[in-house]
Short mmCIF file of C-alpha atoms and ligand atoms in Angstrom, two decimals:
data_model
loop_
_atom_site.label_atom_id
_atom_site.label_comp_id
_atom_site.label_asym_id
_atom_site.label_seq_id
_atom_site.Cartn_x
_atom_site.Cartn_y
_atom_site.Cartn_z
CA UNK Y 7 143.75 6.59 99.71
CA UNK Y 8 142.40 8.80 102.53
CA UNK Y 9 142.68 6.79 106.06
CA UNK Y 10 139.92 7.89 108.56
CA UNK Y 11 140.16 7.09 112.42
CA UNK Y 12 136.23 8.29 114.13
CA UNK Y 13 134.72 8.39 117.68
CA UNK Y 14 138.57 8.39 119.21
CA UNK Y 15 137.56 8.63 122.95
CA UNK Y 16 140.03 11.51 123.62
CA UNK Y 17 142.23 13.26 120.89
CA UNK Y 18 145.60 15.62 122.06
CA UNK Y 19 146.52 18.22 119.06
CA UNK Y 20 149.19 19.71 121.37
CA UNK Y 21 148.05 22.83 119.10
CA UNK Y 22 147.82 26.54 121.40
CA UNK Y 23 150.44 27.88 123.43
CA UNK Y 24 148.91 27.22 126.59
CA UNK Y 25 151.22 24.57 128.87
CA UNK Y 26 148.46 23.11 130.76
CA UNK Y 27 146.48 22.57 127.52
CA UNK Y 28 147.52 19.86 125.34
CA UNK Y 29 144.24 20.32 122.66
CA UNK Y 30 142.10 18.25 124.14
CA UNK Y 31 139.15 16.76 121.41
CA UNK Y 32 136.39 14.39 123.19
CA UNK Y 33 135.09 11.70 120.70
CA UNK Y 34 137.27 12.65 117.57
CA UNK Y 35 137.97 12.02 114.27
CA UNK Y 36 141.00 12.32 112.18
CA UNK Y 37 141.63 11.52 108.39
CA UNK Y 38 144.70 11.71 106.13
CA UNK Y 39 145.89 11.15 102.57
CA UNK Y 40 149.19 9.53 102.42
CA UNK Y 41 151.45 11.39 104.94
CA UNK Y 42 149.77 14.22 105.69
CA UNK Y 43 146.63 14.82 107.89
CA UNK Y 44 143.98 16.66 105.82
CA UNK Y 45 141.11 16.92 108.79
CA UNK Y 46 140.82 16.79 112.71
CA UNK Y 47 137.98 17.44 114.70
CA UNK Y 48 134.90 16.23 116.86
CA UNK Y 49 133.19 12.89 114.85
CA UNK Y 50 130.09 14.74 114.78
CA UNK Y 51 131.72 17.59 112.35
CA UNK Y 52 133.26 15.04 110.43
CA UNK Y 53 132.73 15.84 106.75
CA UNK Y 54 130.94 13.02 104.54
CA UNK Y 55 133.72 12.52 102.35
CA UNK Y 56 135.88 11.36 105.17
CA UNK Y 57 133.63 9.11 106.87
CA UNK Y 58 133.26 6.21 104.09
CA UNK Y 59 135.22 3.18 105.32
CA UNK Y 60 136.47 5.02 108.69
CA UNK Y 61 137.49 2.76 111.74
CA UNK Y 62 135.20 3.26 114.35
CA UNK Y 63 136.28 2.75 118.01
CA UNK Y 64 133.55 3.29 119.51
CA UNK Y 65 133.63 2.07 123.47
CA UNK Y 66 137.31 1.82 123.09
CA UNK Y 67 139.34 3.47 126.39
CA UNK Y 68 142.01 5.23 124.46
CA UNK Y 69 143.66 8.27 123.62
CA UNK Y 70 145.80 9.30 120.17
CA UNK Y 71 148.46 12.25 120.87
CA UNK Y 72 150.93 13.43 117.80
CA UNK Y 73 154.13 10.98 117.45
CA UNK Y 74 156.43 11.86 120.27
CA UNK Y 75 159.98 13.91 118.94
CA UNK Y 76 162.82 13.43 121.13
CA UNK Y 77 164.66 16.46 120.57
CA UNK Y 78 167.66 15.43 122.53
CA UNK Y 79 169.86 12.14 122.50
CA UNK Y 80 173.24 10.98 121.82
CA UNK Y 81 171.67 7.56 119.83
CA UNK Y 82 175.35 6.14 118.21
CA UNK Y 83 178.14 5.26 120.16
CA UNK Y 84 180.03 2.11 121.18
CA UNK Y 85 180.03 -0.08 124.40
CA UNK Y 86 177.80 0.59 127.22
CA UNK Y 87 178.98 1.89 130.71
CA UNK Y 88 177.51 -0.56 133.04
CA UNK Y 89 180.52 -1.07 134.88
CA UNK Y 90 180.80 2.74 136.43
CA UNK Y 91 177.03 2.37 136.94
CA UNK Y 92 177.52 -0.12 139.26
CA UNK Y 93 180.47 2.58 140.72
CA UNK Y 94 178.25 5.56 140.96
CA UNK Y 95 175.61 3.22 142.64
CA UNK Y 96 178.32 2.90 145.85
CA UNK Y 97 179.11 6.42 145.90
CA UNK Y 98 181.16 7.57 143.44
CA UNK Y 99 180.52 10.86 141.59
CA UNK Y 100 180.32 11.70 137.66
CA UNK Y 101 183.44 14.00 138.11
CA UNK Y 102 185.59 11.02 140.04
CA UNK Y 103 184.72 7.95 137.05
CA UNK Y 104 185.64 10.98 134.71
CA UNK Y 105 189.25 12.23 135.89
CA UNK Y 106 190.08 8.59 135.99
CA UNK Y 107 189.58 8.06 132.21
CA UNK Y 108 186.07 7.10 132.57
CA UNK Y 109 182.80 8.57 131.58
CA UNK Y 110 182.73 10.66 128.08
CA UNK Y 111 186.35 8.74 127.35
CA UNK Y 112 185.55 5.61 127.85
CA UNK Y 113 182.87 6.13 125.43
CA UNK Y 114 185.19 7.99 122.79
CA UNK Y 115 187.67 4.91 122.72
CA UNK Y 116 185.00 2.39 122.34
CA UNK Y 117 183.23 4.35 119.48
CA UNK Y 118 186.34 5.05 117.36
CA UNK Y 119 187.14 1.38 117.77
CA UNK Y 120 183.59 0.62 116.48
CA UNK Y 121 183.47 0.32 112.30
CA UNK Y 122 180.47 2.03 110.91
CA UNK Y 123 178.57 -0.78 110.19
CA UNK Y 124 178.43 -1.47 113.44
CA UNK Y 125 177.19 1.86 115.05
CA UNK Y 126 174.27 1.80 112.09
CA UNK Y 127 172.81 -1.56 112.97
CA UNK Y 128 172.93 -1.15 116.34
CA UNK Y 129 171.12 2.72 116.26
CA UNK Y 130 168.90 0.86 113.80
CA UNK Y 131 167.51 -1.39 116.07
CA UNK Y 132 167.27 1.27 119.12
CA UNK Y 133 165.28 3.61 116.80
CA UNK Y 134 163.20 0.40 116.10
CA UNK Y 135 162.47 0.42 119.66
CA UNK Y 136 162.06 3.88 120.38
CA UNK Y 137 159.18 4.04 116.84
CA UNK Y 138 157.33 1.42 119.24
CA UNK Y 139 157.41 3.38 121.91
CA UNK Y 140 155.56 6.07 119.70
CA UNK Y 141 158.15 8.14 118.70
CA UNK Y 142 158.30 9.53 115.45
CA UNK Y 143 161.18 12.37 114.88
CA UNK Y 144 164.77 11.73 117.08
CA UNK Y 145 167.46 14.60 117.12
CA UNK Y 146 171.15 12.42 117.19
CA UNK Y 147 174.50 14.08 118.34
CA UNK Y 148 177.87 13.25 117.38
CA UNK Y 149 180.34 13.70 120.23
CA UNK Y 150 182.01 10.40 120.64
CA UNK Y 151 184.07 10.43 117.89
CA UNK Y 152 186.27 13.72 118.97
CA UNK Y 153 188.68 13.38 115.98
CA UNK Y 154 187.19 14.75 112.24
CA UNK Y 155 187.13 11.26 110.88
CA UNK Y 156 185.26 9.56 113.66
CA UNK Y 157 182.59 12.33 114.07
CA UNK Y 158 181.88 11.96 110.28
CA UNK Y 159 181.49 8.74 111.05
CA UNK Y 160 178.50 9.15 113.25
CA UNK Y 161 176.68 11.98 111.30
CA UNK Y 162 176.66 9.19 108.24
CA UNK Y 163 175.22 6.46 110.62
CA UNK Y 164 171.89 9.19 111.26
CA UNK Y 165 172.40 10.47 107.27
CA UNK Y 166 171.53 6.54 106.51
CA UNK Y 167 169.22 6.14 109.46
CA UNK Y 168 167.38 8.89 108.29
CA UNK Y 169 167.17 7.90 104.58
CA UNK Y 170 166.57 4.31 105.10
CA UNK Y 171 163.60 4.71 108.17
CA UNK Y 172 160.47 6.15 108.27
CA UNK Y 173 161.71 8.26 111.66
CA UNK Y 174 162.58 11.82 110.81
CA UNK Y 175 166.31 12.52 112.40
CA UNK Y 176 167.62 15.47 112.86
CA UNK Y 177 171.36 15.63 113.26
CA UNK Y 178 173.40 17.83 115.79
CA UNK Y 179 177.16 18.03 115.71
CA UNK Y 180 178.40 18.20 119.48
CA UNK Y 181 182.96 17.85 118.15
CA UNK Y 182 182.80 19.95 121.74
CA UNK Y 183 181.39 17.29 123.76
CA UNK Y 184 184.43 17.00 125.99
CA UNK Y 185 188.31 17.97 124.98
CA UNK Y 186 189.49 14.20 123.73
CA UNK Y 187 192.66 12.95 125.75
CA UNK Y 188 195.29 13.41 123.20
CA UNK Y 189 194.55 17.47 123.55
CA UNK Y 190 194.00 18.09 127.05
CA UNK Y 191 197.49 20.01 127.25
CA UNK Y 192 196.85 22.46 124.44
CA UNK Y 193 193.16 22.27 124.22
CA UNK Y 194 193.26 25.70 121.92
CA UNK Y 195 194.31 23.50 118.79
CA UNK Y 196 190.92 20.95 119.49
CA UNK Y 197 188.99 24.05 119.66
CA UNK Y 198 190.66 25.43 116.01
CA UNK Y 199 190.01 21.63 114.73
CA UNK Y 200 186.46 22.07 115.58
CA UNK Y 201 186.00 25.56 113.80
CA UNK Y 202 188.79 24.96 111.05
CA UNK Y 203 188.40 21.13 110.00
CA UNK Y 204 185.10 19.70 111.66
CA UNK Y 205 182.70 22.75 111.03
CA UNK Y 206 183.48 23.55 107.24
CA UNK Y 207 183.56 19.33 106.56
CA UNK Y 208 179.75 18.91 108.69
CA UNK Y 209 178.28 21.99 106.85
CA UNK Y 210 179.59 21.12 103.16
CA UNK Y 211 178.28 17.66 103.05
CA UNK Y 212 175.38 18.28 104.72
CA UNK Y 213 175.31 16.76 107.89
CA UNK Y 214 174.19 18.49 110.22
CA UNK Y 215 171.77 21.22 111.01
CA UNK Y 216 172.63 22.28 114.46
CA UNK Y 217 176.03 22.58 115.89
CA UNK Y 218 175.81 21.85 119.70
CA UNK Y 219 178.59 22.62 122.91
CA UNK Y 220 179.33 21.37 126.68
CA UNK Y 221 180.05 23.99 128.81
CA UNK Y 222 180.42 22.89 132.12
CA UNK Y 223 183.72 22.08 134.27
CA UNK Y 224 185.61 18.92 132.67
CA UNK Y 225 183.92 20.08 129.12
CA UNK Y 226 184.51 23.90 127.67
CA UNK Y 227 183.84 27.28 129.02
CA UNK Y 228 181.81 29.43 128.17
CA UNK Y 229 184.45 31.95 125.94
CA UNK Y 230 185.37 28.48 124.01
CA UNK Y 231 181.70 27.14 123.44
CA UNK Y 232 181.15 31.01 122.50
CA UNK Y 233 183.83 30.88 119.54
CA UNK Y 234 182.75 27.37 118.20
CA UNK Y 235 178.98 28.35 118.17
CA UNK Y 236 180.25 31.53 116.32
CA UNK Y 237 182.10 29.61 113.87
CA UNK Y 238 179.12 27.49 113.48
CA UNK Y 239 176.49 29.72 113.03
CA UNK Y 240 178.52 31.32 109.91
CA UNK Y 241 178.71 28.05 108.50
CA UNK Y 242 174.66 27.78 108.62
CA UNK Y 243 174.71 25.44 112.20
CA UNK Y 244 172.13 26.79 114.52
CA UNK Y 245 173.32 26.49 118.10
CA UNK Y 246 172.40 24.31 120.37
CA UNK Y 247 173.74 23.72 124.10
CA UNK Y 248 174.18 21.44 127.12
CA UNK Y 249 174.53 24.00 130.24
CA UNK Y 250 174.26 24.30 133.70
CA UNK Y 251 174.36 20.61 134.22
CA UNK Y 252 176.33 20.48 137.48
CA UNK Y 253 176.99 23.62 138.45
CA UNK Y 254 175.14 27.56 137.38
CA UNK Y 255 178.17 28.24 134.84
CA UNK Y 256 176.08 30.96 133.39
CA UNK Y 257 175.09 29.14 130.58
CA UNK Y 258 171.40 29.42 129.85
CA UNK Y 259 172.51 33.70 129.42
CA UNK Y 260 175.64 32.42 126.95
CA UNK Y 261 172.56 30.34 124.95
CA UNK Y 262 170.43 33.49 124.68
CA UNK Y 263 173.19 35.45 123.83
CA UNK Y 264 174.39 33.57 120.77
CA UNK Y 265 171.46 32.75 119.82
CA UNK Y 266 170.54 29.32 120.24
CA UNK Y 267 167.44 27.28 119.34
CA UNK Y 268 167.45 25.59 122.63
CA UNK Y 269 169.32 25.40 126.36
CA UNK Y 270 169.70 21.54 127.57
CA UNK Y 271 169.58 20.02 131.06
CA UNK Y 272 169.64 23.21 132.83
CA UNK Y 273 169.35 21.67 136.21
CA UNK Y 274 171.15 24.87 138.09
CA UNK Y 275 169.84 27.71 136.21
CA UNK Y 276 168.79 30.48 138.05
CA UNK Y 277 166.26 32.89 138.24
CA UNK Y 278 168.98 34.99 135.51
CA UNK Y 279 169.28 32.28 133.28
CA UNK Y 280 165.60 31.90 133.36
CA UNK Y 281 164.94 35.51 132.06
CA UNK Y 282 167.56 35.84 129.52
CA UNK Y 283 166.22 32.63 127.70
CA UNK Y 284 162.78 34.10 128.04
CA UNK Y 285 163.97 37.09 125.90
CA UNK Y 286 165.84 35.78 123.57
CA UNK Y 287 162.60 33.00 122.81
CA UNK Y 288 165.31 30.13 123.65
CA UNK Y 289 163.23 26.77 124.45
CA UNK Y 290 163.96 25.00 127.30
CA UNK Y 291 164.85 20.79 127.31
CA UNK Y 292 164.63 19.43 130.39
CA UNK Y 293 166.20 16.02 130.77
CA UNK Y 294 164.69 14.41 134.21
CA UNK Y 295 166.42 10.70 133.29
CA UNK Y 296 170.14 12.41 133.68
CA UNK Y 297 168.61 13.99 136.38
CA UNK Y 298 167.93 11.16 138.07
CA UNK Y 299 170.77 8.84 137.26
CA UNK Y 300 172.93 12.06 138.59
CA UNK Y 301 170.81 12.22 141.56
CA UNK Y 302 170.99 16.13 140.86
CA UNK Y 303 168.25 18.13 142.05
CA UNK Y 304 165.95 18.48 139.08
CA UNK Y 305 164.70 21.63 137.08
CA UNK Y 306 161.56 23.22 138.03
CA UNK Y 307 159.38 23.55 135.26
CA UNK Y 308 157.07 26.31 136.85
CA UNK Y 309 159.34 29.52 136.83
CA UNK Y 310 160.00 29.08 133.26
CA UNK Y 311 156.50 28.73 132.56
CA UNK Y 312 155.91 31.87 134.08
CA UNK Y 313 158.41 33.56 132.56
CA UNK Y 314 157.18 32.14 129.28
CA UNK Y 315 159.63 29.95 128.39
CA UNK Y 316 158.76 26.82 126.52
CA UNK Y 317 159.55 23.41 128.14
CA UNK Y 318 160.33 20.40 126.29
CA UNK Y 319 161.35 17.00 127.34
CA UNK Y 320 163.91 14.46 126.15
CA UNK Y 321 165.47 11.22 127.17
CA UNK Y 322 169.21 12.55 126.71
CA UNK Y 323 169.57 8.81 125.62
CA UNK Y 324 173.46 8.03 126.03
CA UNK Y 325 175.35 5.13 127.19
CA UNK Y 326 176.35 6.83 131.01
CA UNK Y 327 173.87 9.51 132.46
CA UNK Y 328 170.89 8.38 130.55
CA UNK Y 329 170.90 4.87 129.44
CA UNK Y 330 166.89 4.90 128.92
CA UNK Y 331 165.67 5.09 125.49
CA UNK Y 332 162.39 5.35 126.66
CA UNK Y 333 161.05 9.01 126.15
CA UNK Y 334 157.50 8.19 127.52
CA UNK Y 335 159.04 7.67 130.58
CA UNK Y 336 161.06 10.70 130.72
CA UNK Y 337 157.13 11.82 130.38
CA UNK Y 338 156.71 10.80 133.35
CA UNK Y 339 159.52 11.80 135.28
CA UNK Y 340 158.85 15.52 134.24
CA UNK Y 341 155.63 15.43 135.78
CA UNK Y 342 157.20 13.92 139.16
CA UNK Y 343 160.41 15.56 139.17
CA UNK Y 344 160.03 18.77 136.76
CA UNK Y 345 156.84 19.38 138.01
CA UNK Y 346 154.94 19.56 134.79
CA UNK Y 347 151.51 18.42 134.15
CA UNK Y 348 150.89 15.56 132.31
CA UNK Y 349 149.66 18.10 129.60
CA UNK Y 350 152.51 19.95 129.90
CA UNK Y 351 154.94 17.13 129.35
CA UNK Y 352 152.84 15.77 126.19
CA UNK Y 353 153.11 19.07 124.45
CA UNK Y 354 157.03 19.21 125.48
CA UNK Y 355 157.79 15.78 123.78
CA UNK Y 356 155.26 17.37 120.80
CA UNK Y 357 154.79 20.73 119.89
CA UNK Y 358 157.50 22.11 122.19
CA UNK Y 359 160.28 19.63 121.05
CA UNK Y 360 159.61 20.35 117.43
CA UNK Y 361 159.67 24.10 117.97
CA UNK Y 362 163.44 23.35 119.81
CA UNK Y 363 164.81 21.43 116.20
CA UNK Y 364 162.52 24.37 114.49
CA UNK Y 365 160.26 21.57 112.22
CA UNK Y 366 157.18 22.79 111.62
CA UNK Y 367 155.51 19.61 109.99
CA UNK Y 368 155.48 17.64 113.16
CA UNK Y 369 154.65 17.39 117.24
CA UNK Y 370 150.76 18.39 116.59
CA UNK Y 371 147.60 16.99 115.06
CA UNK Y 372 146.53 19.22 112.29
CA UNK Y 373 145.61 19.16 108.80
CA UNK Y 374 148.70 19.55 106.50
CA UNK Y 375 150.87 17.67 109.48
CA UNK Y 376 152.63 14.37 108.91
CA UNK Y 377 150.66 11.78 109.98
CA UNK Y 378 152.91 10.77 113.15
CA UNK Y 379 150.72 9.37 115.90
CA UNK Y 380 149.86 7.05 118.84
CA UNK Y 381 147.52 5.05 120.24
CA UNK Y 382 147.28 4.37 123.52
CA UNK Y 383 144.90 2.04 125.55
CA UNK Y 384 144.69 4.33 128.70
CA UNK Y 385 141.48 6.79 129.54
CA UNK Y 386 143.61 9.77 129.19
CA UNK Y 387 147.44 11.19 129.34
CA UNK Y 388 146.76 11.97 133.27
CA UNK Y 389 146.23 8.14 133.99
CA UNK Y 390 149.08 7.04 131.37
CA UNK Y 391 151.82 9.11 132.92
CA UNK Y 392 150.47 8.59 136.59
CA UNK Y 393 150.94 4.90 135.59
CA UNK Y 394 154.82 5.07 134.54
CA UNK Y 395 153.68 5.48 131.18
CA UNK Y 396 152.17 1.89 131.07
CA UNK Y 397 150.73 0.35 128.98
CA UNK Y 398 152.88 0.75 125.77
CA UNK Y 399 151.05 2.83 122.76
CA UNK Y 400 148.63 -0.20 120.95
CA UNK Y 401 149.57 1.45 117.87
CA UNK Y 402 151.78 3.94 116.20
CA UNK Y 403 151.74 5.84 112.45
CA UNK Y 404 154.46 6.92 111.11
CA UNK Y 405 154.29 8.92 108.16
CA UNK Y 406 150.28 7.33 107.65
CA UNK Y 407 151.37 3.77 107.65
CA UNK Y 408 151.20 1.82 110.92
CA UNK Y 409 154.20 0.88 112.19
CA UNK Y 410 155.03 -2.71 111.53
CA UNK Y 411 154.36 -1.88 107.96
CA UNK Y 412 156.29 1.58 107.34
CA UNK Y 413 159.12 0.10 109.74
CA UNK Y 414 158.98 -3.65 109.81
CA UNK Y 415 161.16 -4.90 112.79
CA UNK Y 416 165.32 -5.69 111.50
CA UNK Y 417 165.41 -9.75 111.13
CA UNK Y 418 168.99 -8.84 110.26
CA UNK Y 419 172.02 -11.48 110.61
CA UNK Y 420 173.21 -13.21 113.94
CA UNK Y 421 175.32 -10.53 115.08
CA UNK Y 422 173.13 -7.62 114.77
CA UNK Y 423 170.50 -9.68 116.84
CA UNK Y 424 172.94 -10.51 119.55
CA UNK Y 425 174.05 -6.83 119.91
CA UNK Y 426 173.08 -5.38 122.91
ZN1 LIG C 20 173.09 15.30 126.17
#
């Protein structure tokens, strides 16, 4: 059955390589067949055998973009860290809640306390939210299990997530998150678990298609995240990595050097950093919500534009330096903080954020694409992202079918509606 949407106020293909230009088609039409788009275009081009039984919004104030891809977050773990929220709001830095068994840790016990089960129903019902928020495709890490068994344990909760929802996940392995208590005295042997035991076990069954690393003070250097990416990448794990976070630890040259898909937060990269990624065709992920739960001074988007380095944005959704699942407001926050256009950050949740988990089926409008979109009751993305990303899309596809159909909302028993 082909679907057919016609005179669309404003459509975004986030198609072209231009930042600033997010595609933009006045009074559009778009059909598709099932999952896949098969036309786009003005409604006055539309072809005849498309047009029978369209919906026509005519003198509707909207815009549809692709479905958003959040091509960074950490969506499983146990427990939330209000408590050292409430710390860091009186003064207290990321580094102090950390050395005294906070942060990262704190997470780590509460997630190896949590049974599977758990950790599934409660990621279920964040994706749900996060599908309503537009989003289509998610990227997950591991990282708060630390021990082989418990990071299995996560990369089944997003195996099932991703067979049992219509979101498309893409699973990371980040076993070099932090160095887990139990090693912090001979922190070679967690390193040789990670390239030894973890590795081999993520790549054999399958779960994972990028391997990622913290380097930063308090996480790994850079020789350490060097070896495990190495080890990963002859396993088939493309490399991903968080760097440059809180201080310039050189890390945006070690991601160009090995290789990697995409360098993360990068809020202290210098003008170096900047070029080495541009050569190697690294993408960019800025993160402005860590940014601004850090208080750190936030990338700036322009010098990597100019250097031709694609930006995307992502929420960086965890439970301590981003507990915001929302990535349309991360939208926003790259235009005020990361200084991107509100064109720019579209195509960096789209185009740009597919390019950094390397699918090509998703993040633009285009014939042969999946049919991941949203609707959204503003004039255009300028006044959406000016307004804090308010109102909420009016309606999202994923995969063709609208949302409460392909991803009907989990009634679920008492406890997985109490969960928070
Ligand atoms: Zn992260």
């Amino acid at each position: 059955v082909i679907q057919t949407l016609k005179h669309v106020a404003r459509l975004y293909t986030c198609t072209g390589s231009d930042p600033d230009d997010a595609g933009l088609i006045a009074d559009a039409a778009i059909a598709w067949e099932g999952e896949r788009i098969c036309w786009v275009g003005p409604t006055a081009a539309l072809p005849v055998e498309f047009d029978h039984a369209a919906t026509d919004l005519s003198g509707k104030v909207c815009f549809l973009a692709p479905g958003l891809v959040d091509c960074h977050t950490h969506l499983a773990f146990g427990g939330w860290r209000a408590d050292e929220f409430a710390l860091r709001c009186r003064g207290a830095t990321y580094q102090e809640i950390a050395a005294a068994g906070g942060g990262i840790a704190s997470t780590v016990r509460k997630t190896r306390a949590a049974a599977e089960e758990e950790l599934y129903a409660v990621a279920r019902r964040r994706l749900r939210q996060m599908a309503a928020l537009g989003v289509g495709t998610v990227e997950c890490k591991s990282g708060y299990g630390l021990t082989v068994a418990d990071e299995l344990k996560l990369l089944r909760v997003y195996r099932r997530l991703g067979a049992s929802t219509p979101m498309r996940i893409v699973s990371t392995v980040l076993g070099a998150h932090v160095v887990p208590p139990e090693y912090t005295q001979h922190r070679g042997d967690y390193v040789s678990l990670l390239t030894e035991e973890l590795l081999p076990r993520v790549a054999a069954e399958g779960l994972a298609e990028f391997c990622d690393v913290f380097v930063e003070d308090g996480a790994f250097t850079s020789a350490e995240g060097r070896t495990i990416l190495e080890a990963g990448k002859r396993l088939g794990l493309r490399p991903k990595l968080h760097v440059d976070q809180l201080h310039d630890g050189g890390g945006a040259v070690l991601a160009a050097e090995v290789g990697a898909i995409s360098a993360d937060h990068l809020e202290y990269t210098g003008p170096t950093g900047i070029a080495a990624l541009a050569r190697a065709g690294v993408v960019a992920v800025t993160l402005p919500l860590a940014s601004l739960y850090l208080r750190q001074p936030p990338l700036d988007a322009r010098p990597y534009q100019a250097a031709g380095v694609p930006v995307a944005v992502a929420t960086d959704f965890n439970p301590g330096t981003a507990p915001c699942h929302s990535l349309p407001t991360a939208l926003a926050l790259a235009c005020i903080m990361n200084r991107m256009t509100p064109a720019a950050a579209l195509r960096g949740a789209t185009q740009v954020a597919a390019r950094a988990l390397a699918l090509h089926d998703v993040g633009t409008l285009a014939p042969r694409q999946r049919m991941n979109a949203l609707l959204v009751e503003a004039p255009d993305v300028e006044h959406w992202l000016y307004r804090l990303a308010d109102p909420p899309p009016a309606r999202v596809w994923l995969g063709g079918r609208e949302l409460a159909e392909a991803f009907p909302e989990d009634r679920g028993d008492a406890q997985t509606r109490t969960a928070f």
